[in-house]
PDB file of C-alpha atoms in Angstrom:
ATOM      1  CA  UNK A 118       0.190   0.317   0.068  1.00 86.00           C
ATOM      2  CA  UNK A 119       0.654   3.232   0.085  1.00 96.00           C
ATOM      3  CA  UNK A 120       1.071   5.485   1.870  1.00 97.00           C
ATOM      4  CA  UNK A 121       0.226   9.648   1.846  1.00 98.00           C
ATOM      5  CA  UNK A 122       0.529  11.868   5.383  1.00 98.00           C
ATOM      6  CA  UNK A 123      -2.210  15.187   6.173  1.00 98.00           C
ATOM      7  CA  UNK A 124      -0.402  17.904   8.498  1.00 98.00           C
ATOM      8  CA  UNK A 125      -2.344  20.578   9.726  1.00 97.00           C
ATOM      9  CA  UNK A 126      -1.177  23.747   9.180  1.00 97.00           C
ATOM     10  CA  UNK A 127       0.786  25.787  11.572  1.00 96.00           C
ATOM     11  CA  UNK A 128      -0.443  28.243  13.783  1.00 94.00           C
ATOM     12  CA  UNK A 129      -0.997  30.500  11.933  1.00 93.00           C
ATOM     13  CA  UNK A 130      -0.559  34.851  12.486  1.00 90.00           C
ATOM     14  CA  UNK A 131      -4.631  35.042  12.525  1.00 80.00           C
ATOM     15  CA  UNK A 132      -7.885  33.635  13.091  1.00 69.00           C
ATOM     16  CA  UNK A 133     -11.178  33.541  12.072  1.00 57.00           C
ATOM     17  CA  UNK A 134     -13.030  37.404  11.348  1.00 51.00           C
ATOM     18  CA  UNK A 135     -10.129  39.388  11.758  1.00 56.00           C
ATOM     19  CA  UNK A 136      -9.567  41.522   8.651  1.00 58.00           C
ATOM     20  CA  UNK A 137      -5.762  38.856   7.126  1.00 63.00           C
ATOM     21  CA  UNK A 138      -8.625  36.255   5.134  1.00 73.00           C
ATOM     22  CA  UNK A 139      -5.427  34.263   3.777  1.00 85.00           C
ATOM     23  CA  UNK A 140      -2.828  34.283   7.157  1.00 86.00           C
ATOM     24  CA  UNK A 141       1.216  33.010   7.469  1.00 91.00           C
ATOM     25  CA  UNK A 142       2.703  31.932  10.316  1.00 94.00           C
ATOM     26  CA  UNK A 143       2.877  33.482  13.220  1.00 94.00           C
ATOM     27  CA  UNK A 144       6.146  32.551  15.192  1.00 96.00           C
ATOM     28  CA  UNK A 145       5.172  30.339  16.729  1.00 96.00           C
ATOM     29  CA  UNK A 146       4.006  28.438  13.718  1.00 96.00           C
ATOM     30  CA  UNK A 147       6.589  28.644  11.650  1.00 97.00           C
ATOM     31  CA  UNK A 148       8.664  26.668  15.150  1.00 98.00           C
ATOM     32  CA  UNK A 149       6.137  23.878  14.837  1.00 97.00           C
ATOM     33  CA  UNK A 150       6.842  24.429  10.636  1.00 98.00           C
ATOM     34  CA  UNK A 151       9.881  23.126  10.777  1.00 98.00           C
ATOM     35  CA  UNK A 152       9.809  20.702  13.842  1.00 98.00           C
ATOM     36  CA  UNK A 153       6.547  18.537  11.427  1.00 98.00           C
ATOM     37  CA  UNK A 154       9.961  18.944   9.341  1.00 98.00           C
ATOM     38  CA  UNK A 155      12.471  16.953  11.215  1.00 98.00           C
ATOM     39  CA  UNK A 156       9.813  14.785  12.117  1.00 97.00           C
ATOM     40  CA  UNK A 157       8.842  13.168   8.507  1.00 98.00           C
ATOM     41  CA  UNK A 158      12.572  13.666   8.239  1.00 97.00           C
ATOM     42  CA  UNK A 159      12.434  11.420  11.053  1.00 97.00           C
ATOM     43  CA  UNK A 160      10.560   9.237   9.047  1.00 96.00           C
ATOM     44  CA  UNK A 161      13.153   4.931   8.365  1.00 94.00           C
ATOM     45  CA  UNK A 162      13.388   6.213   4.753  1.00 90.00           C
ATOM     46  CA  UNK A 163      10.793   3.878   2.955  1.00 90.00           C
ATOM     47  CA  UNK A 164       8.003   5.493   5.214  1.00 92.00           C
ATOM     48  CA  UNK A 165       9.534   9.043   4.601  1.00 95.00           C
ATOM     49  CA  UNK A 166       7.863  11.236   1.709  1.00 97.00           C
ATOM     50  CA  UNK A 167       9.237  11.290  -1.573  1.00 96.00           C
ATOM     51  CA  UNK A 168       6.676  14.921  -2.331  1.00 97.00           C
ATOM     52  CA  UNK A 169       5.336  18.006  -1.555  1.00 98.00           C
ATOM     53  CA  UNK A 170       1.443  18.904  -1.512  1.00 98.00           C
ATOM     54  CA  UNK A 171       0.080  22.102  -0.288  1.00 98.00           C
ATOM     55  CA  UNK A 172      -3.161  24.455  -0.017  1.00 97.00           C
ATOM     56  CA  UNK A 173      -3.156  27.347  -1.949  1.00 97.00           C
ATOM     57  CA  UNK A 174      -3.851  28.832   0.879  1.00 95.00           C
ATOM     58  CA  UNK A 175      -0.516  30.573   2.471  1.00 95.00           C
ATOM     59  CA  UNK A 176      -0.567  29.422   6.286  1.00 96.00           C
ATOM     60  CA  UNK A 177      -0.150  25.834   4.396  1.00 97.00           C
ATOM     61  CA  UNK A 178       2.402  26.570   1.615  1.00 98.00           C
ATOM     62  CA  UNK A 179       4.660  28.778   4.718  1.00 97.00           C
ATOM     63  CA  UNK A 180       3.970  24.824   6.758  1.00 98.00           C
ATOM     64  CA  UNK A 181       5.271  22.719   3.309  1.00 98.00           C
ATOM     65  CA  UNK A 182       8.211  24.678   2.964  1.00 98.00           C
ATOM     66  CA  UNK A 183      10.431  24.030   5.436  1.00 98.00           C
ATOM     67  CA  UNK A 184       9.615  20.086   3.585  1.00 98.00           C
ATOM     68  CA  UNK A 185      10.281  20.975   0.834  1.00 98.00           C
ATOM     69  CA  UNK A 186      13.374  22.584   0.965  1.00 98.00           C
ATOM     70  CA  UNK A 187      15.400  19.825   3.181  1.00 97.00           C
ATOM     71  CA  UNK A 188      13.641  17.250   0.586  1.00 97.00           C
ATOM     72  CA  UNK A 189      15.230  18.982  -3.051  1.00 97.00           C
ATOM     73  CA  UNK A 190      11.845  19.647  -4.392  1.00 98.00           C
ATOM     74  CA  UNK A 191       8.699  22.336  -5.277  1.00 98.00           C
ATOM     75  CA  UNK A 192       5.517  22.483  -3.391  1.00 98.00           C
ATOM     76  CA  UNK A 193       2.858  21.698  -5.164  1.00 98.00           C
ATOM     77  CA  UNK A 194      -0.676  23.583  -5.025  1.00 98.00           C
ATOM     78  CA  UNK A 195      -4.107  21.864  -4.859  1.00 98.00           C
ATOM     79  CA  UNK A 196      -6.709  22.998  -4.504  1.00 98.00           C
ATOM     80  CA  UNK A 197      -8.519  20.686  -3.584  1.00 98.00           C
ATOM     81  CA  UNK A 198      -7.170  20.384  -0.105  1.00 98.00           C
ATOM     82  CA  UNK A 199      -7.589  23.618   0.669  1.00 96.00           C
ATOM     83  CA  UNK A 200     -10.187  24.730   2.841  1.00 93.00           C
ATOM     84  CA  UNK A 201     -13.584  23.713   2.492  1.00 95.00           C
ATOM     85  CA  UNK A 202     -16.039  25.987   0.288  1.00 93.00           C
ATOM     86  CA  UNK A 203     -17.852  28.483   2.334  1.00 90.00           C
ATOM     87  CA  UNK A 204     -21.828  29.703   1.446  1.00 94.00           C
ATOM     88  CA  UNK A 205     -21.110  32.389  -1.722  1.00 92.00           C
ATOM     89  CA  UNK A 206     -24.131  34.015  -0.553  1.00 93.00           C
ATOM     90  CA  UNK A 207     -22.029  34.493   2.826  1.00 91.00           C
ATOM     91  CA  UNK A 208     -19.750  37.425   3.960  1.00 87.00           C
ATOM     92  CA  UNK A 209     -16.242  36.456   5.580  1.00 81.00           C
ATOM     93  CA  UNK A 210     -17.747  38.451   8.625  1.00 84.00           C
ATOM     94  CA  UNK A 211     -20.454  35.529   8.395  1.00 90.00           C
ATOM     95  CA  UNK A 212     -18.074  32.188   8.199  1.00 87.00           C
ATOM     96  CA  UNK A 213     -16.980  31.735  11.253  1.00 87.00           C
ATOM     97  CA  UNK A 214     -21.218  31.042  12.842  1.00 91.00           C
ATOM     98  CA  UNK A 215     -21.585  29.269   9.085  1.00 94.00           C
ATOM     99  CA  UNK A 216     -18.445  26.193  10.205  1.00 92.00           C
ATOM    100  CA  UNK A 217     -19.441  26.571  13.702  1.00 91.00           C
ATOM    101  CA  UNK A 218     -22.747  25.307  13.337  1.00 93.00           C
ATOM    102  CA  UNK A 219     -21.453  22.483  10.250  1.00 94.00           C
ATOM    103  CA  UNK A 220     -19.845  20.922  13.396  1.00 92.00           C
ATOM    104  CA  UNK A 221     -22.599  20.317  15.359  1.00 93.00           C
ATOM    105  CA  UNK A 222     -23.536  18.200  12.376  1.00 96.00           C
ATOM    106  CA  UNK A 223     -23.006  16.021   9.528  1.00 97.00           C
ATOM    107  CA  UNK A 224     -22.010  16.777   6.087  1.00 97.00           C
ATOM    108  CA  UNK A 225     -25.688  15.885   4.614  1.00 97.00           C
ATOM    109  CA  UNK A 226     -27.153  18.444   6.763  1.00 97.00           C
ATOM    110  CA  UNK A 227     -24.353  22.205   6.018  1.00 96.00           C
ATOM    111  CA  UNK A 228     -25.885  24.016   4.603  1.00 93.00           C
ATOM    112  CA  UNK A 229     -24.284  25.564   1.276  1.00 93.00           C
ATOM    113  CA  UNK A 230     -23.486  25.855  -2.605  1.00 91.00           C
ATOM    114  CA  UNK A 231     -22.673  22.545  -2.744  1.00 93.00           C
ATOM    115  CA  UNK A 232     -23.058  18.651  -1.788  1.00 96.00           C
ATOM    116  CA  UNK A 233     -20.618  18.640   1.129  1.00 97.00           C
ATOM    117  CA  UNK A 234     -20.999  14.759   1.257  1.00 97.00           C
ATOM    118  CA  UNK A 235     -18.717  14.982  -1.921  1.00 97.00           C
ATOM    119  CA  UNK A 236     -17.193  17.141  -0.930  1.00 97.00           C
ATOM    120  CA  UNK A 237     -14.998  14.339   1.169  1.00 97.00           C
ATOM    121  CA  UNK A 238     -14.823  12.757  -2.049  1.00 97.00           C
ATOM    122  CA  UNK A 239     -13.556  15.177  -3.095  1.00 97.00           C
ATOM    123  CA  UNK A 240     -10.074  15.598  -0.689  1.00 98.00           C
ATOM    124  CA  UNK A 241     -10.385  11.968  -0.513  1.00 97.00           C
ATOM    125  CA  UNK A 242     -10.049  11.629  -3.902  1.00 97.00           C
ATOM    126  CA  UNK A 243      -7.743  14.131  -4.277  1.00 98.00           C
ATOM    127  CA  UNK A 244      -5.115  12.179  -1.945  1.00 98.00           C
ATOM    128  CA  UNK A 245      -5.314   9.398  -3.495  1.00 97.00           C
ATOM    129  CA  UNK A 246      -3.819  10.863  -6.814  1.00 97.00           C
ATOM    130  CA  UNK A 247      -0.732  12.728  -3.853  1.00 97.00           C
ATOM    131  CA  UNK A 248       0.361   8.991  -2.395  1.00 96.00           C
ATOM    132  CA  UNK A 249       4.010   8.843  -1.131  1.00 97.00           C
ATOM    133  CA  UNK A 250       3.273  13.212  -0.382  1.00 98.00           C
ATOM    134  CA  UNK A 251       3.628  14.740   2.296  1.00 98.00           C
ATOM    135  CA  UNK A 252      -0.388  16.537   2.196  1.00 98.00           C
ATOM    136  CA  UNK A 253      -0.467  19.968   4.260  1.00 98.00           C
ATOM    137  CA  UNK A 254      -4.048  20.990   4.790  1.00 98.00           C
ATOM    138  CA  UNK A 255      -6.822  21.587   6.954  1.00 96.00           C
ATOM    139  CA  UNK A 256      -8.379  21.240  10.277  1.00 95.00           C
ATOM    140  CA  UNK A 257     -12.619  21.008   8.298  1.00 95.00           C
ATOM    141  CA  UNK A 258      -9.800  19.242   4.880  1.00 97.00           C
ATOM    142  CA  UNK A 259      -8.947  16.530   7.546  1.00 97.00           C
ATOM    143  CA  UNK A 260     -11.573  15.972   9.155  1.00 97.00           C
ATOM    144  CA  UNK A 261     -13.042  15.241   5.322  1.00 97.00           C
ATOM    145  CA  UNK A 262     -10.796  12.505   4.817  1.00 98.00           C
ATOM    146  CA  UNK A 263     -10.890  11.258   8.254  1.00 98.00           C
ATOM    147  CA  UNK A 264     -14.979  11.060   7.811  1.00 97.00           C
ATOM    148  CA  UNK A 265     -14.326   9.644   4.197  1.00 97.00           C
ATOM    149  CA  UNK A 266     -11.983   6.450   5.205  1.00 97.00           C
ATOM    150  CA  UNK A 267     -14.343   5.695   7.895  1.00 97.00           C
ATOM    151  CA  UNK A 268     -17.494   6.558   6.778  1.00 96.00           C
ATOM    152  CA  UNK A 269     -18.189   8.975   8.749  1.00 95.00           C
ATOM    153  CA  UNK A 270     -21.443  11.622   8.685  1.00 96.00           C
ATOM    154  CA  UNK A 271     -19.969  14.066  11.451  1.00 97.00           C
ATOM    155  CA  UNK A 272     -17.907  16.833  10.007  1.00 97.00           C
ATOM    156  CA  UNK A 273     -16.598  17.198  13.323  1.00 94.00           C
ATOM    157  CA  UNK A 274     -13.984  13.605  13.943  1.00 92.00           C
ATOM    158  CA  UNK A 275     -11.674  14.635  15.372  1.00 94.00           C
ATOM    159  CA  UNK A 276      -9.828  18.131  16.600  1.00 94.00           C
ATOM    160  CA  UNK A 277      -6.165  17.928  15.223  1.00 96.00           C
ATOM    161  CA  UNK A 278      -3.709  20.482  16.238  1.00 96.00           C
ATOM    162  CA  UNK A 279      -0.974  22.620  14.804  1.00 96.00           C
ATOM    163  CA  UNK A 280       1.187  21.178  12.069  1.00 97.00           C
ATOM    164  CA  UNK A 281       0.229  17.590  13.936  1.00 97.00           C
ATOM    165  CA  UNK A 282       0.129  14.248  10.867  1.00 98.00           C
ATOM    166  CA  UNK A 283      -2.904  12.050  10.651  1.00 98.00           C
ATOM    167  CA  UNK A 284      -2.219   9.117   8.649  1.00 98.00           C
ATOM    168  CA  UNK A 285      -3.714   7.212   5.827  1.00 98.00           C
ATOM    169  CA  UNK A 286      -2.363   4.077   3.422  1.00 97.00           C
ATOM    170  CA  UNK A 287      -4.471   3.950  -0.235  1.00 97.00           C
ATOM    171  CA  UNK A 288      -5.231   0.858  -1.709  1.00 96.00           C
ATOM    172  CA  UNK A 289      -6.372   1.256  -4.731  1.00 93.00           C
ATOM    173  CA  UNK A 290      -9.667   3.958  -5.038  1.00 93.00           C
ATOM    174  CA  UNK A 291      -9.359   2.701  -1.267  1.00 95.00           C
ATOM    175  CA  UNK A 292      -8.062   6.240   1.350  1.00 97.00           C
ATOM    176  CA  UNK A 293      -7.900   3.678   4.872  1.00 97.00           C
ATOM    177  CA  UNK A 294      -6.914   6.004   7.841  1.00 98.00           C
ATOM    178  CA  UNK A 295      -3.726   4.884  10.230  1.00 97.00           C
ATOM    179  CA  UNK A 296      -3.786   6.757  12.076  1.00 97.00           C
ATOM    180  CA  UNK A 297      -5.349   9.958  13.698  1.00 97.00           C
ATOM    181  CA  UNK A 298      -2.517  13.180  14.142  1.00 96.00           C
ATOM    182  CA  UNK A 299      -2.842  14.776  18.036  1.00 95.00           C
ATOM    183  CA  UNK A 300      -5.685  16.512  19.074  1.00 95.00           C
ATOM    184  CA  UNK A 301      -5.744  19.727  20.773  1.00 84.00           C
ATOM    185  CA  UNK A 302      -8.948  22.997  21.465  1.00 67.00           C
ATOM    186  CA  UNK A 303      -7.147  24.395  18.956  1.00 55.00           C
ATOM    187  CA  UNK A 304      -8.694  27.477  16.934  1.00 55.00           C
ATOM    188  CA  UNK A 305     -10.613  26.022  13.418  1.00 55.00           C
ATOM    189  CA  UNK A 306      -8.117  28.854  11.050  1.00 48.00           C
TER     190      UNK A 306
END
């Protein structure tokens, strides 16, 4: 089987509702990015990712950078591992309340512009296509991947901490959860 490591981005410089809609990492987040790169580089050679994939958002790209540099590879940007799409009718200020409601329920109960159960399959499909990679993504996308792998219906499958590493195996068209990453009570953004 092929393995994929999915890492939540490091601690961002701003949170939900702040003016910066695409924050980079703060100092703690930069340190977390360096630490997760070291953790991954310490894996046995056969388990170590060979390429690096990131959400287009700055906090993920900055988290991916230390590992990409150490591996000597370019970061592959894949929007399918990005943030959950917000309904077009919602303002930036309304997004946090929408997310909180989503976290309380099931994927098929989320009110928005798309089929969010289908979105979980899109995230899982992207991860299957990036076998052998370290994929830098987001809180909700990680929950989508776990739900897709386990058949779970709840949006909140777990609370991945900043720079926690969740491991999946890929068996044909199946994504298999091997190990959830470290959990914490951190903010989603």
